[in-house]
mmCIF file of C-alpha atoms and ligand atoms in Angstrom:
data_model
loop_
_atom_site.group_PDB
_atom_site.id
_atom_site.type_symbol
_atom_site.label_atom_id
_atom_site.label_comp_id
_atom_site.label_asym_id
_atom_site.label_seq_id
_atom_site.Cartn_x
_atom_site.Cartn_y
_atom_site.Cartn_z
ATOM 1 C CA UNK A 1 26.543 186.460 72.489
ATOM 2 C CA UNK A 2 25.577 186.231 76.225
ATOM 3 C CA UNK A 3 21.973 186.163 77.356
ATOM 4 C CA UNK A 4 20.166 186.427 80.649
ATOM 5 C CA UNK A 5 16.868 185.022 81.732
ATOM 6 C CA UNK A 6 15.350 185.871 85.106
ATOM 7 C CA UNK A 7 13.127 183.688 87.195
ATOM 8 C CA UNK A 8 10.995 186.035 89.269
ATOM 9 C CA UNK A 9 9.573 183.807 92.021
ATOM 10 C CA UNK A 10 8.818 186.165 94.987
ATOM 11 C CA UNK A 11 11.665 185.922 97.507
ATOM 12 C CA UNK A 12 13.467 183.312 95.419
ATOM 13 C CA UNK A 13 14.428 185.215 92.274
ATOM 14 C CA UNK A 14 17.403 184.087 90.249
ATOM 15 C CA UNK A 15 19.378 184.754 87.109
ATOM 16 C CA UNK A 16 20.070 182.181 84.414
ATOM 17 C CA UNK A 17 23.183 183.249 82.355
ATOM 18 C CA UNK A 18 23.547 181.544 78.940
ATOM 19 C CA UNK A 19 26.559 181.930 76.702
ATOM 20 C CA UNK A 20 30.067 180.828 75.997
ATOM 21 C CA UNK A 21 32.957 181.385 78.465
ATOM 22 C CA UNK A 22 30.773 181.215 81.579
ATOM 23 C CA UNK A 23 33.139 178.791 83.489
ATOM 24 C CA UNK A 24 35.926 181.230 83.079
ATOM 25 C CA UNK A 25 33.704 183.976 84.349
ATOM 26 C CA UNK A 26 32.104 181.934 87.109
ATOM 27 C CA UNK A 27 33.953 183.624 89.948
ATOM 28 C CA UNK A 28 32.664 187.105 89.112
ATOM 29 C CA UNK A 29 29.082 185.804 88.697
ATOM 30 C CA UNK A 30 29.080 183.835 91.876
ATOM 31 C CA UNK A 31 30.906 186.344 94.164
ATOM 32 C CA UNK A 32 27.757 188.379 94.960
ATOM 33 C CA UNK A 33 26.228 185.311 96.514
ATOM 34 C CA UNK A 34 29.137 184.495 98.899
ATOM 35 C CA UNK A 35 29.675 185.655 102.427
ATOM 36 C CA UNK A 36 33.204 184.154 102.351
ATOM 37 C CA UNK A 37 35.361 183.379 99.230
ATOM 38 C CA UNK A 38 34.901 179.534 99.169
ATOM 39 C CA UNK A 39 32.482 177.118 97.558
ATOM 40 C CA UNK A 40 31.946 173.398 97.492
ATOM 41 C CA UNK A 41 31.412 171.710 94.162
ATOM 42 C CA UNK A 42 29.992 168.244 93.452
ATOM 43 C CA UNK A 43 30.392 166.793 90.042
ATOM 44 C CA UNK A 44 30.787 163.427 88.268
ATOM 45 C CA UNK A 45 33.854 161.776 86.944
ATOM 46 C CA UNK A 46 33.093 162.532 83.261
ATOM 47 C CA UNK A 47 32.462 166.141 83.809
ATOM 48 C CA UNK A 48 35.186 166.366 86.417
ATOM 49 C CA UNK A 49 37.853 165.080 84.067
ATOM 50 C CA UNK A 50 36.886 167.506 81.326
ATOM 51 C CA UNK A 51 36.008 170.733 83.085
ATOM 52 C CA UNK A 52 36.715 170.783 86.811
ATOM 53 C CA UNK A 53 40.071 172.562 86.335
ATOM 54 C CA UNK A 54 38.415 175.102 84.131
ATOM 55 C CA UNK A 55 35.877 175.840 86.796
ATOM 56 C CA UNK A 56 38.573 175.955 89.514
ATOM 57 C CA UNK A 57 40.471 178.547 87.382
ATOM 58 C CA UNK A 58 37.334 180.589 86.807
ATOM 59 C CA UNK A 59 36.595 180.793 90.517
ATOM 60 C CA UNK A 60 40.284 181.377 91.459
ATOM 61 C CA UNK A 61 40.405 184.463 89.149
ATOM 62 C CA UNK A 62 37.871 186.022 91.584
ATOM 63 C CA UNK A 63 39.776 184.739 94.587
ATOM 64 C CA UNK A 64 37.284 181.987 95.417
ATOM 65 C CA UNK A 65 38.648 178.650 96.756
ATOM 66 C CA UNK A 66 36.947 175.511 95.792
ATOM 67 C CA UNK A 67 36.628 171.975 97.413
ATOM 68 C CA UNK A 68 35.256 169.292 95.245
ATOM 69 C CA UNK A 69 33.668 165.896 95.452
ATOM 70 C CA UNK A 70 33.533 163.637 92.341
ATOM 71 C CA UNK A 71 30.897 160.909 92.078
ATOM 72 C CA UNK A 72 30.462 158.126 89.410
ATOM 73 C CA UNK A 73 28.668 159.414 86.262
ATOM 74 C CA UNK A 74 25.268 157.818 85.484
ATOM 75 C CA UNK A 75 21.641 157.549 86.535
ATOM 76 C CA UNK A 76 22.593 154.947 89.202
ATOM 77 C CA UNK A 77 24.366 157.761 91.191
ATOM 78 C CA UNK A 78 21.073 159.369 92.011
ATOM 79 C CA UNK A 79 20.246 157.235 95.084
ATOM 80 C CA UNK A 80 20.027 157.288 98.908
ATOM 81 C CA UNK A 81 23.663 156.225 99.288
ATOM 82 C CA UNK A 82 25.016 159.059 97.297
ATOM 83 C CA UNK A 83 22.591 161.485 98.905
ATOM 84 C CA UNK A 84 24.271 160.510 102.256
ATOM 85 C CA UNK A 85 27.720 160.796 100.766
ATOM 86 C CA UNK A 86 26.993 164.349 99.490
ATOM 87 C CA UNK A 87 25.403 165.526 102.718
ATOM 88 C CA UNK A 88 28.148 164.034 104.988
ATOM 89 C CA UNK A 89 30.913 165.418 102.708
ATOM 90 C CA UNK A 90 29.324 168.872 102.739
ATOM 91 C CA UNK A 91 29.199 168.725 106.521
ATOM 92 C CA UNK A 92 32.861 167.536 106.603
ATOM 93 C CA UNK A 93 33.658 170.731 104.660
ATOM 94 C CA UNK A 94 31.846 172.702 107.290
ATOM 95 C CA UNK A 95 29.238 174.163 104.852
ATOM 96 C CA UNK A 96 27.120 176.643 106.755
ATOM 97 C CA UNK A 97 23.617 178.007 106.029
ATOM 98 C CA UNK A 98 25.240 181.160 104.335
ATOM 99 C CA UNK A 99 27.535 179.134 102.044
ATOM 100 C CA UNK A 100 26.865 178.071 98.440
ATOM 101 C CA UNK A 101 27.018 174.541 97.042
ATOM 102 C CA UNK A 102 27.682 174.095 93.324
ATOM 103 C CA UNK A 103 26.016 171.231 91.259
ATOM 104 C CA UNK A 104 28.410 170.858 88.312
ATOM 105 C CA UNK A 105 27.121 168.237 85.792
ATOM 106 C CA UNK A 106 24.096 166.956 83.946
ATOM 107 C CA UNK A 107 20.606 166.192 85.266
ATOM 108 C CA UNK A 108 21.712 163.495 87.669
ATOM 109 C CA UNK A 109 24.147 165.721 89.502
ATOM 110 C CA UNK A 110 21.767 168.743 89.465
ATOM 111 C CA UNK A 111 18.909 166.724 90.928
ATOM 112 C CA UNK A 112 21.023 164.914 93.594
ATOM 113 C CA UNK A 113 23.047 167.912 94.726
ATOM 114 C CA UNK A 114 20.019 170.237 94.634
ATOM 115 C CA UNK A 115 18.255 167.753 96.932
ATOM 116 C CA UNK A 116 21.243 167.540 99.268
ATOM 117 C CA UNK A 117 21.321 171.309 99.415
ATOM 118 C CA UNK A 118 17.606 171.478 100.192
ATOM 119 C CA UNK A 119 17.968 169.258 103.296
ATOM 120 C CA UNK A 120 21.486 170.304 104.461
ATOM 121 C CA UNK A 121 20.955 172.536 107.608
ATOM 122 C CA UNK A 122 17.290 172.771 106.454
ATOM 123 C CA UNK A 123 18.288 174.367 103.218
ATOM 124 C CA UNK A 124 21.435 176.020 101.839
ATOM 125 C CA UNK A 125 21.625 177.944 98.537
ATOM 126 C CA UNK A 126 23.031 176.122 95.496
ATOM 127 C CA UNK A 127 24.161 177.071 92.017
ATOM 128 C CA UNK A 128 23.460 174.925 89.016
ATOM 129 C CA UNK A 129 26.251 174.748 86.356
ATOM 130 C CA UNK A 130 24.522 172.336 83.943
ATOM 131 C CA UNK A 131 26.921 170.671 81.468
ATOM 132 C CA UNK A 132 24.498 168.846 79.142
ATOM 133 C CA UNK A 133 21.939 170.268 76.773
ATOM 134 C CA UNK A 134 19.139 168.455 78.544
ATOM 135 C CA UNK A 135 20.169 169.941 81.917
ATOM 136 C CA UNK A 136 20.633 173.443 80.516
ATOM 137 C CA UNK A 137 17.225 173.541 78.875
ATOM 138 C CA UNK A 138 15.206 171.538 81.444
ATOM 139 C CA UNK A 139 16.439 170.084 84.735
ATOM 140 C CA UNK A 140 18.673 172.941 86.004
ATOM 141 C CA UNK A 141 15.785 175.352 85.879
ATOM 142 C CA UNK A 142 12.655 175.250 88.017
ATOM 143 C CA UNK A 143 13.855 173.709 91.338
ATOM 144 C CA UNK A 144 12.800 170.102 90.949
ATOM 145 C CA UNK A 145 15.399 168.072 92.854
ATOM 146 C CA UNK A 146 15.359 164.510 93.983
ATOM 147 C CA UNK A 147 16.638 160.948 93.823
ATOM 148 C CA UNK A 148 15.414 157.548 92.492
ATOM 149 C CA UNK A 149 14.301 154.795 94.837
ATOM 150 C CA UNK A 150 13.576 151.061 94.199
ATOM 151 C CA UNK A 151 9.918 152.190 93.556
ATOM 152 C CA UNK A 152 10.868 154.380 90.661
ATOM 153 C CA UNK A 153 12.496 157.558 89.387
ATOM 154 C CA UNK A 154 12.371 160.889 91.185
ATOM 155 C CA UNK A 155 9.995 159.698 93.869
ATOM 156 C CA UNK A 156 11.775 161.340 96.678
ATOM 157 C CA UNK A 157 12.783 165.018 96.456
ATOM 158 C CA UNK A 158 11.991 168.655 97.098
ATOM 159 C CA UNK A 159 11.272 171.840 95.244
ATOM 160 C CA UNK A 160 14.406 173.847 95.966
ATOM 161 C CA UNK A 161 15.152 176.688 93.456
ATOM 162 C CA UNK A 162 18.741 177.377 92.641
ATOM 163 C CA UNK A 163 20.251 180.778 93.492
ATOM 164 C CA UNK A 164 21.964 181.076 90.101
ATOM 165 C CA UNK A 165 22.251 178.991 86.889
ATOM 166 C CA UNK A 166 25.222 179.238 84.540
ATOM 167 C CA UNK A 167 24.611 177.511 81.231
ATOM 168 C CA UNK A 168 28.025 177.532 79.470
ATOM 169 C CA UNK A 169 27.481 176.880 75.821
ATOM 170 C CA UNK A 170 31.109 175.944 75.293
ATOM 171 C CA UNK A 171 30.803 172.941 77.596
ATOM 172 C CA UNK A 172 28.200 171.400 75.197
ATOM 173 C CA UNK A 173 31.140 170.996 72.685
ATOM 174 C CA UNK A 174 32.365 168.032 74.694
ATOM 175 C CA UNK A 175 29.052 166.181 74.584
ATOM 176 C CA UNK A 176 28.793 163.115 72.386
ATOM 177 C CA UNK A 177 26.545 163.706 69.291
ATOM 178 C CA UNK A 178 24.079 161.131 70.627
ATOM 179 C CA UNK A 179 23.797 162.934 74.018
ATOM 180 C CA UNK A 180 23.433 166.336 72.277
ATOM 181 C CA UNK A 181 20.717 165.037 69.989
ATOM 182 C CA UNK A 182 18.900 163.474 72.851
ATOM 183 C CA UNK A 183 18.852 166.890 74.595
ATOM 184 C CA UNK A 184 17.303 168.331 71.361
ATOM 185 C CA UNK A 185 14.225 166.219 72.362
ATOM 186 C CA UNK A 186 13.625 168.603 75.209
ATOM 187 C CA UNK A 187 14.338 171.606 73.005
ATOM 188 C CA UNK A 188 11.795 170.737 70.352
ATOM 189 C CA UNK A 189 9.265 170.003 73.120
ATOM 190 C CA UNK A 190 9.229 173.762 73.887
ATOM 191 C CA UNK A 191 8.363 174.719 70.321
ATOM 192 C CA UNK A 192 5.611 172.072 70.215
ATOM 193 C CA UNK A 193 4.037 172.960 73.541
ATOM 194 C CA UNK A 194 3.943 176.751 73.234
ATOM 195 C CA UNK A 195 5.837 178.535 70.462
ATOM 196 C CA UNK A 196 5.222 177.601 66.788
ATOM 197 C CA UNK A 197 7.695 180.241 65.691
ATOM 198 C CA UNK A 198 10.429 178.556 67.676
ATOM 199 C CA UNK A 199 9.531 175.247 66.034
ATOM 200 C CA UNK A 200 9.925 176.948 62.684
ATOM 201 C CA UNK A 201 13.268 178.407 63.760
ATOM 202 C CA UNK A 202 14.405 174.907 64.782
ATOM 203 C CA UNK A 203 13.313 173.535 61.363
ATOM 204 C CA UNK A 204 15.669 176.008 59.746
ATOM 205 C CA UNK A 205 18.484 176.299 62.261
ATOM 206 C CA UNK A 206 18.346 172.873 64.140
ATOM 207 C CA UNK A 207 20.942 171.169 61.920
ATOM 208 C CA UNK A 208 23.297 174.150 62.204
ATOM 209 C CA UNK A 209 22.813 174.120 66.049
ATOM 210 C CA UNK A 210 23.531 170.343 66.206
ATOM 211 C CA UNK A 211 26.668 170.911 64.113
ATOM 212 C CA UNK A 212 28.069 173.267 66.817
ATOM 213 C CA UNK A 213 27.032 176.768 65.750
ATOM 214 C CA UNK A 214 27.383 178.707 69.024
ATOM 215 C CA UNK A 215 24.939 181.536 68.259
ATOM 216 C CA UNK A 216 22.240 178.944 67.288
ATOM 217 C CA UNK A 217 22.956 177.035 70.601
ATOM 218 C CA UNK A 218 22.645 180.156 72.622
ATOM 219 C CA UNK A 219 19.344 181.055 70.935
ATOM 220 C CA UNK A 220 17.953 177.483 71.435
ATOM 221 C CA UNK A 221 18.939 177.375 75.042
ATOM 222 C CA UNK A 222 17.694 180.896 75.739
ATOM 223 C CA UNK A 223 14.275 180.326 74.209
ATOM 224 C CA UNK A 224 13.799 177.012 75.964
ATOM 225 C CA UNK A 225 14.822 178.381 79.278
ATOM 226 C CA UNK A 226 12.691 181.450 78.879
ATOM 227 C CA UNK A 227 9.668 179.288 78.155
ATOM 228 C CA UNK A 228 10.399 177.008 81.222
ATOM 229 C CA UNK A 229 10.892 180.078 83.467
ATOM 230 C CA UNK A 230 7.558 181.514 82.327
ATOM 231 C CA UNK A 231 5.787 178.214 83.107
ATOM 232 C CA UNK A 232 7.548 177.755 86.443
ATOM 233 C CA UNK A 233 6.636 181.350 87.470
ATOM 234 C CA UNK A 234 2.973 180.558 86.729
ATOM 235 C CA UNK A 235 2.972 177.223 88.471
ATOM 236 C CA UNK A 236 6.061 176.342 90.543
ATOM 237 C CA UNK A 237 4.771 173.169 92.137
ATOM 238 C CA UNK A 238 2.879 171.640 89.083
ATOM 239 C CA UNK A 239 -0.692 172.208 90.113
ATOM 240 C CA UNK A 240 -1.638 173.059 86.549
ATOM 241 C CA UNK A 241 0.359 174.568 83.604
ATOM 242 C CA UNK A 242 3.773 173.052 84.693
ATOM 243 C CA UNK A 243 2.411 169.696 83.496
ATOM 244 C CA UNK A 244 2.714 171.105 79.934
ATOM 245 C CA UNK A 245 6.437 170.488 80.376
ATOM 246 C CA UNK A 246 5.648 166.714 80.304
ATOM 247 C CA UNK A 247 4.706 166.773 76.611
ATOM 248 C CA UNK A 248 5.807 163.428 75.195
ATOM 249 C CA UNK A 249 6.658 162.110 78.721
ATOM 250 C CA UNK A 250 3.771 159.782 79.267
ATOM 251 C CA UNK A 251 4.838 157.664 76.268
ATOM 252 C CA UNK A 252 8.529 158.316 77.112
ATOM 253 C CA UNK A 253 8.254 156.887 80.635
ATOM 254 C CA UNK A 254 6.628 153.701 79.340
ATOM 255 C CA UNK A 255 9.375 153.304 76.755
ATOM 256 C CA UNK A 256 12.142 153.985 79.366
ATOM 257 C CA UNK A 257 10.575 151.375 81.616
ATOM 258 C CA UNK A 258 10.279 148.944 78.740
ATOM 259 C CA UNK A 259 13.910 149.345 77.869
ATOM 260 C CA UNK A 260 15.069 149.027 81.546
ATOM 261 C CA UNK A 261 16.278 152.690 81.854
ATOM 262 C CA UNK A 262 19.317 151.509 79.820
ATOM 263 C CA UNK A 263 21.398 152.981 77.017
ATOM 264 C CA UNK A 264 18.946 151.546 74.509
ATOM 265 C CA UNK A 265 16.976 154.768 75.001
ATOM 266 C CA UNK A 266 18.183 158.015 76.497
ATOM 267 C CA UNK A 267 15.567 160.139 78.257
ATOM 268 C CA UNK A 268 15.704 162.906 75.622
ATOM 269 C CA UNK A 269 15.382 160.316 72.851
ATOM 270 C CA UNK A 270 12.295 159.002 74.624
ATOM 271 C CA UNK A 271 10.917 162.534 74.796
ATOM 272 C CA UNK A 272 11.338 163.032 71.043
ATOM 273 C CA UNK A 273 9.572 159.760 70.136
ATOM 274 C CA UNK A 274 6.950 160.529 72.818
ATOM 275 C CA UNK A 275 6.247 163.877 71.324
ATOM 276 C CA UNK A 276 5.751 162.246 67.882
ATOM 277 C CA UNK A 277 3.359 159.824 69.450
ATOM 278 C CA UNK A 278 1.584 162.567 71.365
ATOM 279 C CA UNK A 279 1.011 164.512 68.085
ATOM 280 C CA UNK A 280 -0.132 161.357 66.318
ATOM 281 C CA UNK A 281 -2.716 160.753 69.097
ATOM 282 C CA UNK A 282 -3.810 164.341 68.892
ATOM 283 C CA UNK A 283 -4.225 164.133 65.160
ATOM 284 C CA UNK A 284 -6.205 160.857 65.337
ATOM 285 C CA UNK A 285 -8.496 162.365 68.004
ATOM 286 C CA UNK A 286 -9.151 165.155 65.507
ATOM 287 C CA UNK A 287 -7.515 167.772 67.675
ATOM 288 C CA UNK A 288 -4.773 168.816 65.325
ATOM 289 C CA UNK A 289 -4.158 168.564 61.663
ATOM 290 C CA UNK A 290 -2.813 165.366 60.047
ATOM 291 C CA UNK A 291 0.201 167.226 58.803
ATOM 292 C CA UNK A 292 1.536 168.200 62.223
ATOM 293 C CA UNK A 293 2.778 164.696 63.282
ATOM 294 C CA UNK A 294 4.399 164.200 59.777
ATOM 295 C CA UNK A 295 6.069 167.636 60.002
ATOM 296 C CA UNK A 296 7.441 166.781 63.416
ATOM 297 C CA UNK A 297 8.746 163.441 62.274
ATOM 298 C CA UNK A 298 10.290 165.044 59.163
ATOM 299 C CA UNK A 299 12.142 167.460 61.451
ATOM 300 C CA UNK A 300 13.312 164.748 63.867
ATOM 301 C CA UNK A 301 14.601 162.635 60.878
ATOM 302 C CA UNK A 302 16.345 165.606 59.401
ATOM 303 C CA UNK A 303 18.163 166.168 62.659
ATOM 304 C CA UNK A 304 19.187 162.552 62.873
ATOM 305 C CA UNK A 305 17.161 162.133 66.038
ATOM 306 C CA UNK A 306 15.301 159.056 67.190
ATOM 307 C CA UNK A 307 11.772 159.418 65.744
ATOM 308 C CA UNK A 308 9.855 156.181 65.692
ATOM 309 C CA UNK A 309 9.711 153.041 67.862
ATOM 310 C CA UNK A 310 11.759 151.115 65.257
ATOM 311 C CA UNK A 311 14.656 153.439 66.131
ATOM 312 C CA UNK A 312 14.943 151.784 69.492
ATOM 313 C CA UNK A 313 17.237 148.799 69.327
ATOM 314 C CA UNK A 314 15.909 145.305 70.380
ATOM 315 C CA UNK A 315 12.407 144.150 71.063
ATOM 316 C CA UNK A 316 9.601 146.177 72.697
ATOM 317 C CA UNK A 317 6.620 144.856 74.555
ATOM 318 C CA UNK A 318 3.255 144.919 72.829
ATOM 319 C CA UNK A 319 0.807 147.817 72.883
ATOM 320 C CA UNK A 320 -1.173 146.476 75.891
ATOM 321 C CA UNK A 321 1.988 146.124 77.910
ATOM 322 C CA UNK A 322 3.230 149.576 76.975
ATOM 323 C CA UNK A 323 -0.171 151.001 78.052
ATOM 324 C CA UNK A 324 0.172 149.091 81.316
ATOM 325 C CA UNK A 325 3.616 150.662 81.828
ATOM 326 C CA UNK A 326 2.062 154.133 81.293
ATOM 327 C CA UNK A 327 -0.329 153.433 84.053
ATOM 328 C CA UNK A 328 2.564 152.943 86.464
ATOM 329 C CA UNK A 329 3.856 156.405 85.804
ATOM 330 C CA UNK A 330 3.885 158.673 88.825
ATOM 331 C CA UNK A 331 2.008 161.303 86.936
ATOM 332 C CA UNK A 332 -1.038 159.246 86.888
ATOM 333 C CA UNK A 333 -3.835 161.041 88.913
ATOM 334 C CA UNK A 334 -6.604 159.084 90.637
ATOM 335 C CA UNK A 335 -5.846 156.177 88.283
ATOM 336 C CA UNK A 336 -6.367 158.326 85.188
ATOM 337 C CA UNK A 337 -3.556 158.751 82.605
ATOM 338 C CA UNK A 338 -2.728 162.324 81.875
ATOM 339 C CA UNK A 339 -1.618 163.366 78.394
ATOM 340 C CA UNK A 340 -0.377 166.524 76.904
ATOM 341 C CA UNK A 341 -2.001 166.859 73.510
ATOM 342 C CA UNK A 342 -1.830 169.495 70.854
ATOM 343 C CA UNK A 343 -4.401 171.572 68.927
ATOM 344 C CA UNK A 344 -1.570 172.636 66.659
ATOM 345 C CA UNK A 345 2.185 172.815 66.813
ATOM 346 C CA UNK A 346 2.790 175.391 69.514
ATOM 347 C CA UNK A 347 -0.551 174.962 71.258
ATOM 348 C CA UNK A 348 -0.658 172.159 73.812
ATOM 349 C CA UNK A 349 -2.924 171.411 76.688
ATOM 350 C CA UNK A 350 -3.266 168.918 79.579
ATOM 351 C CA UNK A 351 -6.068 166.330 79.515
ATOM 352 C CA UNK A 352 -7.211 163.068 81.100
ATOM 353 C CA UNK A 353 -9.978 162.624 78.620
ATOM 354 C CA UNK A 354 -8.224 160.250 76.206
ATOM 355 C CA UNK A 355 -9.950 156.916 75.263
ATOM 356 C CA UNK A 356 -7.790 153.874 76.005
ATOM 357 C CA UNK A 357 -8.565 152.510 72.584
ATOM 358 C CA UNK A 358 -7.122 155.660 70.901
ATOM 359 C CA UNK A 359 -3.787 155.227 72.747
ATOM 360 C CA UNK A 360 -3.743 151.505 71.952
ATOM 361 C CA UNK A 361 -4.302 152.143 68.281
ATOM 362 C CA UNK A 362 -1.476 154.647 68.121
ATOM 363 C CA UNK A 363 0.914 152.249 69.871
ATOM 364 C CA UNK A 364 -0.185 149.305 67.779
ATOM 365 C CA UNK A 365 0.396 151.168 64.514
ATOM 366 C CA UNK A 366 3.669 152.678 65.826
ATOM 367 C CA UNK A 367 4.941 149.165 66.735
ATOM 368 C CA UNK A 368 3.944 147.830 63.263
ATOM 369 C CA UNK A 369 5.933 150.544 61.283
HETATM 370 N N1 LIG B 401 11.069 168.608 83.828
HETATM 371 C C1 LIG B 401 9.809 168.989 84.037
HETATM 372 C C2 LIG B 401 9.667 170.054 85.052
HETATM 373 O O1 LIG B 401 10.692 170.621 85.483
HETATM 374 O O2 LIG B 401 8.523 170.361 85.476
#
């Protein structure tokens, strides 16, 4: 049931292994990267409590010694202070250019540790062992690393590709149902942006996947990762096609800002709602059929995922204020909002040619639902 996806960026090729039992097999998979049998691992306290000893055993079975640093879980960890903590700790461990650092956690740990690895001794290799669905299908692949500052999320960082990614499907079994379903927001995004057949597969198999079916989870992660890898190979630094990966994100970022980046809305939940709004906007602009947004919303509801603005607890700002928040997104280019819209499920494109009134109409109607 194991799968392999390769990212063939010239000079920075790497493998992504997907399947159950990868923590136990981590030592054998990592050994070819090592010049000496030791690694440093940075994790968070949630993942550490559940899985650090499993990883230690998997590495020890190949004779690899591991030193670990555990940081607090949560988005707040992705800051300057913890970047310093990581870098100083890695230097305390005498990590050299030829050593390998392991980022063991969700998107926060992957981004923070990847960034620390990118600047330590002007760049050391790092391995991503993503432990959340969202990190397995999105943030661990493609080399975006970074931290948040008081000016916003992910504003400081670097492109630094991992040397290896191990997506252990068993680890997803310890996620809360809410976190898992939030990750499904990023999974469905891939079907919508470029693969109608994958969307159809999700309509049939999504509930089974959410219920824990390992084969379905392997398939969903593999197809998502394969699509992400293809896009990253075409456009590593987001000069063009990589922006497709932001389907749903212009709406999502405004909703995350409106909810104070709090537990009211997880990132993947915002992506799912954002995709529904992006399809609605596409349909109203006459770009895709009217059935497409309804079909997506029916799927999201069937999965038990957040679908509409009314699924977000508490009050939201009005449509004008949400549009204003979209304007503060870092993906705004020359003051113009960029949207990813669809011609059909599985056929998306990037455009800045969207009338402000069309966005306002969609938001007003969504708020009134
Ligand atoms: N998460 C979007 C990207 O990696 O480009």
